[in-house]
GROMACS .gro file of C-alpha atoms in nm:
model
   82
    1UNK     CA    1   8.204  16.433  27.048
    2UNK     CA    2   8.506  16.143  27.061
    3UNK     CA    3   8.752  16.405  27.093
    4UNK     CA    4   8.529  16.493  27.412
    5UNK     CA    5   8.492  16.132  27.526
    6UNK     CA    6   8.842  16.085  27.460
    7UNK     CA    7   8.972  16.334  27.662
    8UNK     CA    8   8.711  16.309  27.949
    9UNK     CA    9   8.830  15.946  27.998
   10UNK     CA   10   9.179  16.052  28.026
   11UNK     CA   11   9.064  16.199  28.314
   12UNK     CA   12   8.927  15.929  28.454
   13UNK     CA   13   8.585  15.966  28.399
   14UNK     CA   14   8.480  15.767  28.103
   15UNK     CA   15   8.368  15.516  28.267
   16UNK     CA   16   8.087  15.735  28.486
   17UNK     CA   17   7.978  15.862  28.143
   18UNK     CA   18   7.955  15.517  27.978
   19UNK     CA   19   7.804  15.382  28.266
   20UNK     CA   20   7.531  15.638  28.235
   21UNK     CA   21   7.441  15.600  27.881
   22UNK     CA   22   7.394  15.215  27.947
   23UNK     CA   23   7.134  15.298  28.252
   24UNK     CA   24   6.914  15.550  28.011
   25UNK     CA   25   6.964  15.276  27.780
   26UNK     CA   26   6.812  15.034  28.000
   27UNK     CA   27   6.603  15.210  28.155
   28UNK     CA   28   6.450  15.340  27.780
   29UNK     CA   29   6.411  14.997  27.736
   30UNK     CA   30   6.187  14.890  28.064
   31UNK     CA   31   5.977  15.147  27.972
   32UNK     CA   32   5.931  15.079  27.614
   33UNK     CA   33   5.857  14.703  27.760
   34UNK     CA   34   5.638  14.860  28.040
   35UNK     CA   35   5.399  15.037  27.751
   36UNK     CA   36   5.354  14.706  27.592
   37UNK     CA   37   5.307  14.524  27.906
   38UNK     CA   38   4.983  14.745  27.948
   39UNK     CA   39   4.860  14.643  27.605
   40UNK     CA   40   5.005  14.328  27.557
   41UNK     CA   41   5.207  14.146  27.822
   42UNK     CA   42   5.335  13.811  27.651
   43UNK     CA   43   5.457  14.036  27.361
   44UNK     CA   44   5.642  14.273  27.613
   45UNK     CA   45   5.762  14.000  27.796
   46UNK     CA   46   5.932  13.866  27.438
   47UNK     CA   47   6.084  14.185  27.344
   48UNK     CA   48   6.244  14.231  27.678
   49UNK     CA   49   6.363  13.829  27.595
   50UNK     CA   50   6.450  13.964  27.253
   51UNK     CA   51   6.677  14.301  27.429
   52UNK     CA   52   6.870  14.026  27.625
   53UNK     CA   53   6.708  14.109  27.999
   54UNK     CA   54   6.488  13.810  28.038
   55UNK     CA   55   6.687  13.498  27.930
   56UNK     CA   56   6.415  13.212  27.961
   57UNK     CA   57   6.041  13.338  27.944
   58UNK     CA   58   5.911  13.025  28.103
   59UNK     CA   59   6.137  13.051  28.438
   60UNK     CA   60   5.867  13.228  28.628
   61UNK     CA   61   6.113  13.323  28.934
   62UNK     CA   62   6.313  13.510  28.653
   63UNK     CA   63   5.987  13.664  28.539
   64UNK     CA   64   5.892  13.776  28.872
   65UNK     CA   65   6.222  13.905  28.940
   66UNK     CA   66   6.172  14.148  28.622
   67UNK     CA   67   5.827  14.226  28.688
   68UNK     CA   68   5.931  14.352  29.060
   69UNK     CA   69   6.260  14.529  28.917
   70UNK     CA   70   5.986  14.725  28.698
   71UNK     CA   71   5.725  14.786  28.970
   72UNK     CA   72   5.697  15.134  28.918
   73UNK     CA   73   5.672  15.132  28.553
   74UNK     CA   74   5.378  14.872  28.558
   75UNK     CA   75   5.021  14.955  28.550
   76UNK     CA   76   4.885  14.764  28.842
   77UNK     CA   77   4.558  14.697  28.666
   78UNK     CA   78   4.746  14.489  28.352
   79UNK     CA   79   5.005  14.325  28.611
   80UNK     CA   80   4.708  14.189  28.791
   81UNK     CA   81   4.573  14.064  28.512
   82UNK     CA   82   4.893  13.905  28.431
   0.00000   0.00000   0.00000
């Protein structure tokens, strides 16, 4: 596997293959967050503090920002409730 990723980035493409890992990362991560957020918001909320993509859980515009970036994850019903 690093002798693939080795020579993949000599080629130049690295990079596109890093870059894609991080987005499944991420995006394994909203939706682990977006589970919880159905049970249990403010402990969603935390781990997605705790993961590094909400820096301050009590700046509301940063919240908001989240929440909207994850609209389609969110069960309507529990972000209504929110």
């Amino acid at each position: 596997l690093q002798e693939m990723s080795a020579g993949l980035q000599q080629r130049g493409r690295g990079h596109s293959i890093k870059a894609t890992l991080e987005a499944r990362r991420l995006k394994e991560r909203l939706v682990e967050a977006a589970i919880l957020f159905g049970e249990k918001p403010k402990q969603a909320l935390a781990l997605l503090h705790q993961q590094g993509l909400l820096s301050d859980l009590t700046n509301v515009v940063q919240v908001a920002a989240l929440l909207h970036r994850m609209h389609g994850l969110l069960d309507r019903r529990s972000l209504g409730e929110y």
